[in-house]
Structure formats: structure tokens, C-alpha cells
């Protein structure tokens, strides 16, 4: 391989953003793209906006189609510069997806685990975030 391969991934547009939907590709496979160019439209639970490329090169592969909902940092496309074969792109995609799945699983498994207590017959879930300090209780979903 005498070229480079760069991923296009689902962006994180805010602290609460967990996933986004690729609603429309604005470039075709084979198009040359540059940093700052709008390459696709993304919709989240809070906003809809065009995503700009952070890399330069040729869009060689759209990994997902329009209407696909993906978690943040999931692979959406592949950009190359120089000579890169289809087999090299396939290997890059496979490796990226394997590493992404492993990282996502580790994040879920290593994160805080909720526990359930029952108070006056009502089950409550809580997450203990450490010892010490003043406890804070957030109650969600009551009226209003």
C-alpha cells in the first residue's frame, strides 16, 4: 500500500449525544473531498446538521446507507489518498469494526452498574459513583 486510509465516523455533537442518523450522503463514491466540505447530513435527537469532512482524499467507500442510525464514532465511510486496493479497504473496515465493537463492549462492561433498592414497595435504580462527599439524588419522571 502506497496510500493512506482515513475513516469517516459518526461525530459527537454534544455531551448527551449517543447516536445519530445519516439522513443523506452529499458526496458519491469516487468524489474528491476536502476538509470543511459538507459530506453528509446527520440527524440526532436534538439537531439536524451537515457534517463537514476533516480529511482530504477520495471517498472510496460508503460503509452505511442513508437512514442508518449509528452510535457515536461508528464507521460511516472510507477516504483514501494515493494507491489503495479494494482488499486493503475491506481489511481496514473489518479491523475498524472489530476494534470498535470491542471498545464499545469494554465501555459498557467497565462503566458504573446500576443497583436496585425497594422503598415502600417501589423499586428504585441508582448508580453509586464513589465513596465520600455528600450524596446527590436525582429523581426523574414525576409529573410536570
mmCIF file of N, CA and C in Angstrom:
data_model
loop_
_atom_site.group_PDB
_atom_site.id
_atom_site.type_symbol
_atom_site.label_atom_id
_atom_site.label_comp_id
_atom_site.label_asym_id
_atom_site.label_seq_id
_atom_site.Cartn_x
_atom_site.Cartn_y
_atom_site.Cartn_z
ATOM 1 N N UNK A 1 0.854 -1.176 0.000
ATOM 2 C CA UNK A 1 0.000 0.000 0.000
ATOM 3 C C UNK A 1 0.897 1.234 0.000
ATOM 4 N N UNK A 2 0.690 2.101 -0.983
ATOM 5 C CA UNK A 2 1.468 3.338 -1.033
ATOM 6 C C UNK A 2 0.600 4.549 -0.710
ATOM 7 N N UNK A 3 -0.633 4.290 -0.277
ATOM 8 C CA UNK A 3 -1.539 5.377 0.069
ATOM 9 C C UNK A 3 -1.951 5.316 1.522
ATOM 10 N N UNK A 4 -2.880 6.196 1.874
ATOM 11 C CA UNK A 4 -3.392 6.233 3.242
ATOM 12 C C UNK A 4 -4.900 6.016 3.241
ATOM 13 N N UNK A 5 -5.392 5.484 4.341
ATOM 14 C CA UNK A 5 -6.826 5.252 4.521
ATOM 15 C C UNK A 5 -7.260 6.012 5.767
ATOM 16 N N UNK A 6 -8.326 6.801 5.634
ATOM 17 C CA UNK A 6 -8.868 7.565 6.757
ATOM 18 C C UNK A 6 -10.347 7.216 6.938
ATOM 19 N N UNK A 7 -10.799 7.062 8.182
ATOM 20 C CA UNK A 7 -12.217 6.780 8.416
ATOM 21 C C UNK A 7 -13.053 8.058 8.464
ATOM 22 N N UNK A 8 -14.305 7.935 8.069
ATOM 23 C CA UNK A 8 -15.321 8.953 8.343
ATOM 24 C C UNK A 8 -16.212 8.320 9.394
ATOM 25 N N UNK A 9 -16.321 8.965 10.555
ATOM 26 C CA UNK A 9 -17.069 8.378 11.668
ATOM 27 C C UNK A 9 -18.210 9.291 12.106
ATOM 28 N N UNK A 10 -19.183 8.683 12.798
ATOM 29 C CA UNK A 10 -20.296 9.453 13.347
ATOM 30 C C UNK A 10 -19.736 10.442 14.364
ATOM 31 N N UNK A 11 -20.000 11.742 14.167
ATOM 32 C CA UNK A 11 -19.453 12.742 15.092
ATOM 33 C C UNK A 11 -20.192 12.762 16.424
ATOM 34 N N UNK A 12 -19.595 13.406 17.398
ATOM 35 C CA UNK A 12 -20.245 13.633 18.695
ATOM 36 C C UNK A 12 -20.472 15.130 18.806
ATOM 37 N N UNK A 13 -21.723 15.548 18.648
ATOM 38 C CA UNK A 13 -22.078 16.965 18.648
ATOM 39 C C UNK A 13 -22.725 17.375 19.964
ATOM 40 N N UNK A 14 -22.171 17.003 21.063
ATOM 41 C CA UNK A 14 -22.711 17.385 22.360
ATOM 42 C C UNK A 14 -22.488 16.288 23.377
ATOM 43 N N UNK A 15 -22.503 16.672 24.636
ATOM 44 C CA UNK A 15 -22.218 15.722 25.704
ATOM 45 C C UNK A 15 -23.222 14.586 25.769
ATOM 46 N N UNK A 16 -24.483 14.871 25.461
ATOM 47 C CA UNK A 16 -25.521 13.853 25.597
ATOM 48 C C UNK A 16 -25.688 12.996 24.345
ATOM 49 N N UNK A 17 -25.034 13.357 23.258
ATOM 50 C CA UNK A 17 -25.230 12.619 22.006
ATOM 51 C C UNK A 17 -24.645 11.216 22.108
ATOM 52 N N UNK A 18 -25.493 10.213 21.874
ATOM 53 C CA UNK A 18 -25.073 8.817 21.887
ATOM 54 C C UNK A 18 -25.074 8.207 20.492
ATOM 55 N N UNK A 19 -25.965 8.726 19.615
ATOM 56 C CA UNK A 19 -26.092 8.175 18.269
ATOM 57 C C UNK A 19 -26.618 9.243 17.331
ATOM 58 N N UNK A 20 -26.514 8.963 16.049
ATOM 59 C CA UNK A 20 -27.032 9.858 15.030
ATOM 60 C C UNK A 20 -27.476 9.050 13.832
ATOM 61 N N UNK A 21 -28.320 9.665 13.010
ATOM 62 C CA UNK A 21 -28.803 9.019 11.796
ATOM 63 C C UNK A 21 -28.227 9.743 10.591
ATOM 64 N N UNK A 22 -27.578 8.989 9.716
ATOM 65 C CA UNK A 22 -27.083 9.545 8.464
ATOM 66 C C UNK A 22 -28.295 9.649 7.544
ATOM 67 N N UNK A 23 -28.789 10.862 7.333
ATOM 68 C CA UNK A 23 -30.016 11.019 6.553
ATOM 69 C C UNK A 23 -29.754 11.157 5.063
ATOM 70 N N UNK A 24 -28.574 11.709 4.688
ATOM 71 C CA UNK A 24 -28.293 11.876 3.261
ATOM 72 C C UNK A 24 -26.797 12.023 3.024
ATOM 73 N N UNK A 25 -26.289 11.278 2.057
ATOM 74 C CA UNK A 25 -24.919 11.477 1.600
ATOM 75 C C UNK A 25 -24.921 12.644 0.621
ATOM 76 N N UNK A 26 -23.988 13.580 0.764
ATOM 77 C CA UNK A 26 -23.872 14.726 -0.134
ATOM 78 C C UNK A 26 -22.755 14.535 -1.152
ATOM 79 N N UNK A 27 -21.998 13.443 -1.021
ATOM 80 C CA UNK A 27 -20.932 13.099 -1.964
ATOM 81 C C UNK A 27 -21.101 11.641 -2.383
ATOM 82 N N UNK A 28 -20.595 11.340 -3.581
ATOM 83 C CA UNK A 28 -20.689 9.976 -4.105
ATOM 84 C C UNK A 28 -19.341 9.278 -3.953
ATOM 85 N N UNK A 29 -19.373 7.946 -3.994
ATOM 86 C CA UNK A 29 -18.119 7.199 -4.022
ATOM 87 C C UNK A 29 -17.342 7.630 -5.256
ATOM 88 N N UNK A 30 -16.058 7.891 -5.066
ATOM 89 C CA UNK A 30 -15.206 8.352 -6.156
ATOM 90 C C UNK A 30 -15.011 9.859 -6.170
ATOM 91 N N UNK A 31 -15.840 10.601 -5.414
ATOM 92 C CA UNK A 31 -15.687 12.057 -5.346
ATOM 93 C C UNK A 31 -14.458 12.425 -4.517
ATOM 94 N N UNK A 32 -13.778 13.489 -4.932
ATOM 95 C CA UNK A 32 -12.673 14.042 -4.155
ATOM 96 C C UNK A 32 -13.261 15.006 -3.136
ATOM 97 N N UNK A 33 -12.853 14.857 -1.878
ATOM 98 C CA UNK A 33 -13.358 15.738 -0.825
ATOM 99 C C UNK A 33 -12.199 16.463 -0.158
ATOM 100 N N UNK A 34 -12.524 17.566 0.508
ATOM 101 C CA UNK A 34 -11.512 18.363 1.193
ATOM 102 C C UNK A 34 -12.005 18.716 2.592
ATOM 103 N N UNK A 35 -11.099 19.044 3.503
ATOM 104 C CA UNK A 35 -11.525 19.443 4.848
ATOM 105 C C UNK A 35 -12.468 20.650 4.785
ATOM 106 N N UNK A 36 -13.527 20.589 5.576
ATOM 107 C CA UNK A 36 -14.512 21.661 5.606
ATOM 108 C C UNK A 36 -15.661 21.479 4.632
ATOM 109 N N UNK A 37 -15.534 20.538 3.706
ATOM 110 C CA UNK A 37 -16.605 20.287 2.738
ATOM 111 C C UNK A 37 -17.719 19.487 3.399
ATOM 112 N N UNK A 38 -18.971 19.885 3.148
ATOM 113 C CA UNK A 38 -20.106 19.138 3.677
ATOM 114 C C UNK A 38 -20.217 17.821 2.916
ATOM 115 N N UNK A 39 -20.210 16.700 3.668
ATOM 116 C CA UNK A 39 -20.207 15.394 3.014
ATOM 117 C C UNK A 39 -21.474 14.584 3.264
ATOM 118 N N UNK A 40 -22.186 14.884 4.358
ATOM 119 C CA UNK A 40 -23.434 14.169 4.626
ATOM 120 C C UNK A 40 -24.269 14.959 5.627
ATOM 121 N N UNK A 41 -25.547 14.619 5.694
ATOM 122 C CA UNK A 41 -26.449 15.209 6.678
ATOM 123 C C UNK A 41 -26.662 14.207 7.799
ATOM 124 N N UNK A 42 -26.588 14.698 9.033
ATOM 125 C CA UNK A 42 -26.758 13.875 10.230
ATOM 126 C C UNK A 42 -27.906 14.449 11.045
ATOM 127 N N UNK A 43 -28.744 13.567 11.577
ATOM 128 C CA UNK A 43 -29.825 13.981 12.463
ATOM 129 C C UNK A 43 -29.655 13.273 13.798
ATOM 130 N N UNK A 44 -29.774 14.046 14.885
ATOM 131 C CA UNK A 44 -29.699 13.483 16.228
ATOM 132 C C UNK A 44 -31.029 13.740 16.920
ATOM 133 N N UNK A 45 -31.125 13.377 18.186
ATOM 134 C CA UNK A 45 -32.364 13.616 18.921
ATOM 135 C C UNK A 45 -32.597 15.106 19.150
ATOM 136 N N UNK A 46 -31.556 15.918 18.980
ATOM 137 C CA UNK A 46 -31.692 17.352 19.246
ATOM 138 C C UNK A 46 -31.495 18.243 18.030
ATOM 139 N N UNK A 47 -30.659 17.831 17.064
ATOM 140 C CA UNK A 47 -30.375 18.699 15.922
ATOM 141 C C UNK A 47 -30.262 17.893 14.634
ATOM 142 N N UNK A 48 -30.348 18.621 13.531
ATOM 143 C CA UNK A 48 -30.040 18.074 12.210
ATOM 144 C C UNK A 48 -29.061 19.054 11.579
ATOM 145 N N UNK A 49 -27.958 18.534 11.035
ATOM 146 C CA UNK A 49 -26.923 19.417 10.521
ATOM 147 C C UNK A 49 -26.094 18.672 9.483
ATOM 148 N N UNK A 50 -25.397 19.441 8.647
ATOM 149 C CA UNK A 50 -24.467 18.848 7.695
ATOM 150 C C UNK A 50 -23.145 18.590 8.404
ATOM 151 N N UNK A 51 -22.560 17.445 8.115
ATOM 152 C CA UNK A 51 -21.251 17.099 8.675
ATOM 153 C C UNK A 51 -20.180 17.484 7.670
ATOM 154 N N UNK A 52 -19.130 18.140 8.163
ATOM 155 C CA UNK A 52 -18.016 18.530 7.317
ATOM 156 C C UNK A 52 -16.887 17.510 7.419
ATOM 157 N N UNK A 53 -16.203 17.301 6.309
ATOM 158 C CA UNK A 53 -15.054 16.397 6.303
ATOM 159 C C UNK A 53 -13.908 17.002 7.098
ATOM 160 N N UNK A 54 -13.176 16.154 7.774
ATOM 161 C CA UNK A 54 -11.965 16.584 8.481
ATOM 162 C C UNK A 54 -10.715 16.137 7.733
ATOM 163 N N UNK A 55 -10.913 15.395 6.641
ATOM 164 C CA UNK A 55 -9.783 14.853 5.881
ATOM 165 C C UNK A 55 -9.940 15.172 4.400
ATOM 166 N N UNK A 56 -8.826 15.062 3.667
ATOM 167 C CA UNK A 56 -8.825 15.244 2.220
ATOM 168 C C UNK A 56 -8.550 13.908 1.553
ATOM 169 N N UNK A 57 -9.118 13.719 0.387
ATOM 170 C CA UNK A 57 -8.873 12.497 -0.372
ATOM 171 C C UNK A 57 -10.069 12.145 -1.229
ATOM 172 N N UNK A 58 -10.163 10.873 -1.567
ATOM 173 C CA UNK A 58 -11.255 10.360 -2.385
ATOM 174 C C UNK A 58 -12.150 9.478 -1.536
ATOM 175 N N UNK A 59 -13.456 9.749 -1.569
ATOM 176 C CA UNK A 59 -14.397 8.875 -0.860
ATOM 177 C C UNK A 59 -14.443 7.559 -1.625
ATOM 178 N N UNK A 60 -13.846 6.536 -1.061
ATOM 179 C CA UNK A 60 -13.779 5.244 -1.737
ATOM 180 C C UNK A 60 -14.924 4.321 -1.364
ATOM 181 N N UNK A 61 -15.455 4.482 -0.151
ATOM 182 C CA UNK A 61 -16.492 3.539 0.269
ATOM 183 C C UNK A 61 -17.466 4.222 1.213
ATOM 184 N N UNK A 62 -18.745 4.113 0.900
ATOM 185 C CA UNK A 62 -19.805 4.444 1.843
ATOM 186 C C UNK A 62 -20.094 3.147 2.587
ATOM 187 N N UNK A 63 -19.779 3.093 3.845
ATOM 188 C CA UNK A 63 -19.942 1.864 4.615
ATOM 189 C C UNK A 63 -21.398 1.662 5.017
ATOM 190 N N UNK A 64 -22.126 2.751 5.211
ATOM 191 C CA UNK A 64 -23.542 2.665 5.586
ATOM 192 C C UNK A 64 -24.376 3.493 4.622
ATOM 193 N N UNK A 65 -25.632 3.099 4.502
ATOM 194 C CA UNK A 65 -26.543 3.808 3.624
ATOM 195 C C UNK A 65 -27.326 4.884 4.345
ATOM 196 N N UNK A 66 -28.042 5.661 3.559
ATOM 197 C CA UNK A 66 -28.889 6.711 4.113
ATOM 198 C C UNK A 66 -29.975 6.092 4.983
ATOM 199 N N UNK A 67 -30.292 6.773 6.081
ATOM 200 C CA UNK A 67 -31.305 6.285 7.007
ATOM 201 C C UNK A 67 -30.763 5.383 8.100
ATOM 202 N N UNK A 68 -29.455 5.145 8.101
ATOM 203 C CA UNK A 68 -28.846 4.267 9.100
ATOM 204 C C UNK A 68 -28.539 5.040 10.381
ATOM 205 N N UNK A 69 -28.960 4.490 11.516
ATOM 206 C CA UNK A 69 -28.654 5.073 12.823
ATOM 207 C C UNK A 69 -27.453 4.347 13.407
ATOM 208 N N UNK A 70 -26.471 5.138 13.838
ATOM 209 C CA UNK A 70 -25.205 4.586 14.328
ATOM 210 C C UNK A 70 -24.804 5.232 15.645
ATOM 211 N N UNK A 71 -24.073 4.502 16.493
ATOM 212 C CA UNK A 71 -23.526 5.126 17.700
ATOM 213 C C UNK A 71 -22.396 6.090 17.330
ATOM 214 N N UNK A 72 -22.110 7.010 18.227
ATOM 215 C CA UNK A 72 -21.003 7.948 18.041
ATOM 216 C C UNK A 72 -19.719 7.161 17.796
ATOM 217 N N UNK A 73 -18.923 7.627 16.849
ATOM 218 C CA UNK A 73 -17.615 7.075 16.474
ATOM 219 C C UNK A 73 -17.696 5.829 15.598
ATOM 220 N N UNK A 74 -18.910 5.412 15.204
ATOM 221 C CA UNK A 74 -19.041 4.265 14.300
ATOM 222 C C UNK A 74 -18.611 4.672 12.891
ATOM 223 N N UNK A 75 -18.113 3.716 12.147
ATOM 224 C CA UNK A 75 -17.603 3.954 10.798
ATOM 225 C C UNK A 75 -18.744 4.179 9.813
ATOM 226 N N UNK A 76 -18.660 5.294 9.060
ATOM 227 C CA UNK A 76 -19.663 5.610 8.041
ATOM 228 C C UNK A 76 -19.085 5.507 6.633
ATOM 229 N N UNK A 77 -17.809 5.832 6.489
ATOM 230 C CA UNK A 77 -17.207 5.823 5.169
ATOM 231 C C UNK A 77 -15.696 5.756 5.254
ATOM 232 N N UNK A 78 -15.069 5.594 4.078
ATOM 233 C CA UNK A 78 -13.611 5.472 3.999
ATOM 234 C C UNK A 78 -13.091 6.416 2.919
ATOM 235 N N UNK A 79 -12.086 7.204 3.292
ATOM 236 C CA UNK A 79 -11.429 8.135 2.376
ATOM 237 C C UNK A 79 -9.991 7.668 2.192
ATOM 238 N N UNK A 80 -9.520 7.703 0.945
ATOM 239 C CA UNK A 80 -8.137 7.294 0.677
ATOM 240 C C UNK A 80 -7.395 8.391 -0.070
ATOM 241 N N UNK A 81 -6.075 8.341 0.063
ATOM 242 C CA UNK A 81 -5.174 9.159 -0.748
ATOM 243 C C UNK A 81 -4.124 8.213 -1.302
ATOM 244 N N UNK A 82 -3.791 8.374 -2.562
ATOM 245 C CA UNK A 82 -2.787 7.511 -3.171
ATOM 246 C C UNK A 82 -3.385 6.178 -3.591
ATOM 247 N N UNK A 83 -2.507 5.217 -3.844
ATOM 248 C CA UNK A 83 -2.910 3.896 -4.320
ATOM 249 C C UNK A 83 -3.303 2.992 -3.160
ATOM 250 N N UNK A 84 -4.575 2.637 -3.099
ATOM 251 C CA UNK A 84 -5.082 1.725 -2.072
ATOM 252 C C UNK A 84 -6.039 0.759 -2.763
ATOM 253 N N UNK A 85 -5.819 -0.534 -2.582
ATOM 254 C CA UNK A 85 -6.662 -1.542 -3.235
ATOM 255 C C UNK A 85 -7.969 -1.744 -2.471
ATOM 256 N N UNK A 86 -8.953 -2.333 -3.156
ATOM 257 C CA UNK A 86 -10.229 -2.662 -2.506
ATOM 258 C C UNK A 86 -10.019 -3.652 -1.364
ATOM 259 N N UNK A 87 -9.081 -4.584 -1.525
ATOM 260 C CA UNK A 87 -8.797 -5.560 -0.465
ATOM 261 C C UNK A 87 -8.256 -4.861 0.782
ATOM 262 N N UNK A 88 -7.418 -3.846 0.586
ATOM 263 C CA UNK A 88 -6.893 -3.090 1.728
ATOM 264 C C UNK A 88 -8.009 -2.316 2.430
ATOM 265 N N UNK A 89 -8.942 -1.785 1.654
ATOM 266 C CA UNK A 89 -10.084 -1.079 2.244
ATOM 267 C C UNK A 89 -10.955 -2.058 3.021
ATOM 268 N N UNK A 90 -11.209 -3.231 2.440
ATOM 269 C CA UNK A 90 -12.002 -4.255 3.144
ATOM 270 C C UNK A 90 -11.349 -4.638 4.469
ATOM 271 N N UNK A 91 -10.024 -4.818 4.460
ATOM 272 C CA UNK A 91 -9.298 -5.185 5.683
ATOM 273 C C UNK A 91 -9.369 -4.053 6.710
ATOM 274 N N UNK A 92 -9.267 -2.797 6.252
ATOM 275 C CA UNK A 92 -9.367 -1.642 7.145
ATOM 276 C C UNK A 92 -10.742 -1.602 7.810
ATOM 277 N N UNK A 93 -11.795 -1.795 7.019
ATOM 278 C CA UNK A 93 -13.162 -1.764 7.549
ATOM 279 C C UNK A 93 -13.357 -2.878 8.574
ATOM 280 N N UNK A 94 -12.907 -4.081 8.242
ATOM 281 C CA UNK A 94 -13.063 -5.214 9.163
ATOM 282 C C UNK A 94 -12.344 -4.946 10.480
ATOM 283 N N UNK A 95 -11.097 -4.468 10.402
ATOM 284 C CA UNK A 95 -10.323 -4.189 11.616
ATOM 285 C C UNK A 95 -10.976 -3.073 12.424
ATOM 286 N N UNK A 96 -11.430 -2.007 11.754
ATOM 287 C CA UNK A 96 -12.073 -0.887 12.450
ATOM 288 C C UNK A 96 -13.311 -1.374 13.190
ATOM 289 N N UNK A 97 -14.152 -2.153 12.514
ATOM 290 C CA UNK A 97 -15.395 -2.614 13.134
ATOM 291 C C UNK A 97 -15.131 -3.572 14.292
ATOM 292 N N UNK A 98 -14.120 -4.428 14.177
ATOM 293 C CA UNK A 98 -13.767 -5.327 15.284
ATOM 294 C C UNK A 98 -13.284 -4.531 16.493
ATOM 295 N N UNK A 99 -12.415 -3.551 16.257
ATOM 296 C CA UNK A 99 -11.896 -2.732 17.357
ATOM 297 C C UNK A 99 -12.986 -1.858 17.959
ATOM 298 N N UNK A 100 -13.896 -1.339 17.110
ATOM 299 C CA UNK A 100 -14.996 -0.510 17.601
ATOM 300 C C UNK A 100 -15.922 -1.333 18.488
ATOM 301 N N UNK A 101 -16.255 -2.546 18.048
ATOM 302 C CA UNK A 101 -17.142 -3.415 18.835
ATOM 303 C C UNK A 101 -16.497 -3.773 20.169
ATOM 304 N N UNK A 102 -15.199 -4.073 20.155
ATOM 305 C CA UNK A 102 -14.504 -4.418 21.399
ATOM 306 C C UNK A 102 -14.468 -3.227 22.354
ATOM 307 N N UNK A 103 -14.208 -2.029 21.829
ATOM 308 C CA UNK A 103 -14.160 -0.828 22.669
ATOM 309 C C UNK A 103 -15.537 -0.509 23.238
ATOM 310 N N UNK A 104 -16.584 -0.679 22.429
ATOM 311 C CA UNK A 104 -17.946 -0.416 22.908
ATOM 312 C C UNK A 104 -18.329 -1.394 24.006
ATOM 313 N N UNK A 105 -17.977 -2.667 23.822
ATOM 314 C CA UNK A 105 -18.287 -3.675 24.838
ATOM 315 C C UNK A 105 -17.543 -3.370 26.137
ATOM 316 N N UNK A 106 -16.277 -3.000 26.017
ATOM 317 C CA UNK A 106 -15.476 -2.674 27.205
ATOM 318 C C UNK A 106 -16.049 -1.461 27.934
ATOM 319 N N UNK A 107 -16.500 -0.455 27.185
ATOM 320 C CA UNK A 107 -17.070 0.743 27.813
ATOM 321 C C UNK A 107 -18.327 0.400 28.594
ATOM 322 N N UNK A 108 -19.152 -0.472 28.032
ATOM 323 C CA UNK A 108 -20.379 -0.879 28.725
ATOM 324 C C UNK A 108 -20.042 -1.688 29.968
ATOM 325 N N UNK A 109 -19.118 -2.634 29.835
ATOM 326 C CA UNK A 109 -18.773 -3.514 30.952
ATOM 327 C C UNK A 109 -18.002 -2.794 32.052
ATOM 328 N N UNK A 110 -17.212 -1.786 31.707
ATOM 329 C CA UNK A 110 -16.401 -1.113 32.714
ATOM 330 C C UNK A 110 -17.103 0.080 33.341
ATOM 331 N N UNK A 111 -18.238 0.479 32.781
ATOM 332 C CA UNK A 111 -18.969 1.621 33.322
ATOM 333 C C UNK A 111 -19.661 1.279 34.622
ATOM 334 N N UNK A 112 -20.184 2.311 35.299
ATOM 335 C CA UNK A 112 -20.878 2.065 36.561
ATOM 336 C C UNK A 112 -22.122 1.208 36.346
ATOM 337 N N UNK A 113 -22.377 0.323 37.279
ATOM 338 C CA UNK A 113 -23.529 -0.575 37.205
ATOM 339 C C UNK A 113 -24.624 -0.047 38.122
ATOM 340 N N UNK A 114 -25.849 -0.091 37.622
ATOM 341 C CA UNK A 114 -26.948 0.361 38.469
ATOM 342 C C UNK A 114 -27.341 -0.752 39.433
ATOM 343 N N UNK A 115 -27.849 -0.334 40.572
ATOM 344 C CA UNK A 115 -28.342 -1.251 41.588
ATOM 345 C C UNK A 115 -29.785 -0.867 41.874
ATOM 346 N N UNK A 116 -30.546 -1.797 42.385
ATOM 347 C CA UNK A 116 -31.950 -1.536 42.678
ATOM 348 C C UNK A 116 -32.207 -1.704 44.165
ATOM 349 N N UNK A 117 -32.936 -0.743 44.716
ATOM 350 C CA UNK A 117 -33.406 -0.847 46.098
ATOM 351 C C UNK A 117 -34.919 -0.674 46.062
ATOM 352 N N UNK A 118 -35.581 -1.194 47.073
ATOM 353 C CA UNK A 118 -37.029 -1.055 47.143
ATOM 354 C C UNK A 118 -37.370 -0.223 48.370
ATOM 355 N N UNK A 119 -38.131 0.837 48.143
ATOM 356 C CA UNK A 119 -38.556 1.722 49.224
ATOM 357 C C UNK A 119 -40.077 1.814 49.177
ATOM 358 N N UNK A 120 -40.716 1.396 50.261
ATOM 359 C CA UNK A 120 -42.183 1.378 50.339
ATOM 360 C C UNK A 120 -42.803 0.655 49.141
ATOM 361 N N UNK A 121 -42.177 -0.448 48.737
ATOM 362 C CA UNK A 121 -42.713 -1.257 47.646
ATOM 363 C C UNK A 121 -42.418 -0.716 46.256
ATOM 364 N N UNK A 122 -41.662 0.362 46.169
ATOM 365 C CA UNK A 122 -41.338 0.963 44.872
ATOM 366 C C UNK A 122 -39.862 0.703 44.569
ATOM 367 N N UNK A 123 -39.568 0.009 43.446
ATOM 368 C CA UNK A 123 -38.165 -0.233 43.107
ATOM 369 C C UNK A 123 -37.521 1.041 42.548
ATOM 370 N N UNK A 124 -36.326 1.341 43.015
ATOM 371 C CA UNK A 124 -35.566 2.489 42.530
ATOM 372 C C UNK A 124 -34.195 2.015 42.075
ATOM 373 N N UNK A 125 -33.793 2.464 40.899
ATOM 374 C CA UNK A 125 -32.454 2.165 40.393
ATOM 375 C C UNK A 125 -31.525 3.307 40.764
ATOM 376 N N UNK A 126 -30.300 2.967 41.134
ATOM 377 C CA UNK A 126 -29.317 4.003 41.427
ATOM 378 C C UNK A 126 -27.938 3.526 41.003
ATOM 379 N N UNK A 127 -27.056 4.497 40.819
ATOM 380 C CA UNK A 127 -25.672 4.213 40.463
ATOM 381 C C UNK A 127 -24.790 4.858 41.525
ATOM 382 N N UNK A 128 -23.961 4.053 42.156
ATOM 383 C CA UNK A 128 -23.026 4.563 43.153
ATOM 384 C C UNK A 128 -21.759 4.984 42.417
ATOM 385 N N UNK A 129 -21.393 6.242 42.552
ATOM 386 C CA UNK A 129 -20.266 6.796 41.803
ATOM 387 C C UNK A 129 -19.004 6.953 42.648
ATOM 388 N N UNK A 130 -19.000 6.416 43.853
ATOM 389 C CA UNK A 130 -17.811 6.510 44.690
ATOM 390 C C UNK A 130 -18.191 6.747 46.134
ATOM 391 N N UNK A 131 -17.198 6.709 46.995
ATOM 392 C CA UNK A 131 -17.425 6.913 48.419
ATOM 393 C C UNK A 131 -17.048 8.336 48.812
ATOM 394 N N UNK A 132 -17.658 8.790 49.893
ATOM 395 C CA UNK A 132 -17.319 10.102 50.426
ATOM 396 C C UNK A 132 -18.165 11.202 49.817
ATOM 397 N N UNK A 133 -18.062 12.367 50.400
ATOM 398 C CA UNK A 133 -18.803 13.507 49.890
ATOM 399 C C UNK A 133 -20.274 13.424 50.241
ATOM 400 N N UNK A 134 -21.003 14.417 49.820
ATOM 401 C CA UNK A 134 -22.435 14.479 50.075
ATOM 402 C C UNK A 134 -23.174 13.725 48.984
ATOM 403 N N UNK A 135 -24.067 12.813 49.339
ATOM 404 C CA UNK A 135 -24.821 12.095 48.313
ATOM 405 C C UNK A 135 -25.762 13.037 47.566
ATOM 406 N N UNK A 136 -25.910 12.799 46.295
ATOM 407 C CA UNK A 136 -26.837 13.560 45.466
ATOM 408 C C UNK A 136 -27.823 12.568 44.878
ATOM 409 N N UNK A 137 -29.090 12.904 44.936
ATOM 410 C CA UNK A 137 -30.123 12.037 44.386
ATOM 411 C C UNK A 137 -30.860 12.804 43.298
ATOM 412 N N UNK A 138 -30.918 12.232 42.106
ATOM 413 C CA UNK A 138 -31.695 12.800 41.017
ATOM 414 C C UNK A 138 -32.943 11.956 40.857
ATOM 415 N N UNK A 139 -34.095 12.595 40.910
ATOM 416 C CA UNK A 139 -35.358 11.881 40.733
ATOM 417 C C UNK A 139 -35.960 12.374 39.428
ATOM 418 N N UNK A 140 -36.250 11.432 38.551
ATOM 419 C CA UNK A 140 -36.719 11.777 37.218
ATOM 420 C C UNK A 140 -38.070 11.132 36.949
ATOM 421 N N UNK A 141 -38.928 11.855 36.271
ATOM 422 C CA UNK A 141 -40.161 11.261 35.775
ATOM 423 C C UNK A 141 -41.373 11.414 36.664
ATOM 424 N N UNK A 142 -41.383 12.387 37.552
ATOM 425 C CA UNK A 142 -42.533 12.589 38.424
ATOM 426 C C UNK A 142 -43.300 13.829 37.979
ATOM 427 N N UNK A 143 -44.434 13.625 37.304
ATOM 428 C CA UNK A 143 -45.323 14.733 36.944
ATOM 429 C C UNK A 143 -44.686 15.749 36.020
ATOM 430 N N UNK A 144 -45.299 16.931 36.018
ATOM 431 C CA UNK A 144 -44.792 18.091 35.312
ATOM 432 C C UNK A 144 -44.691 17.984 33.888
#
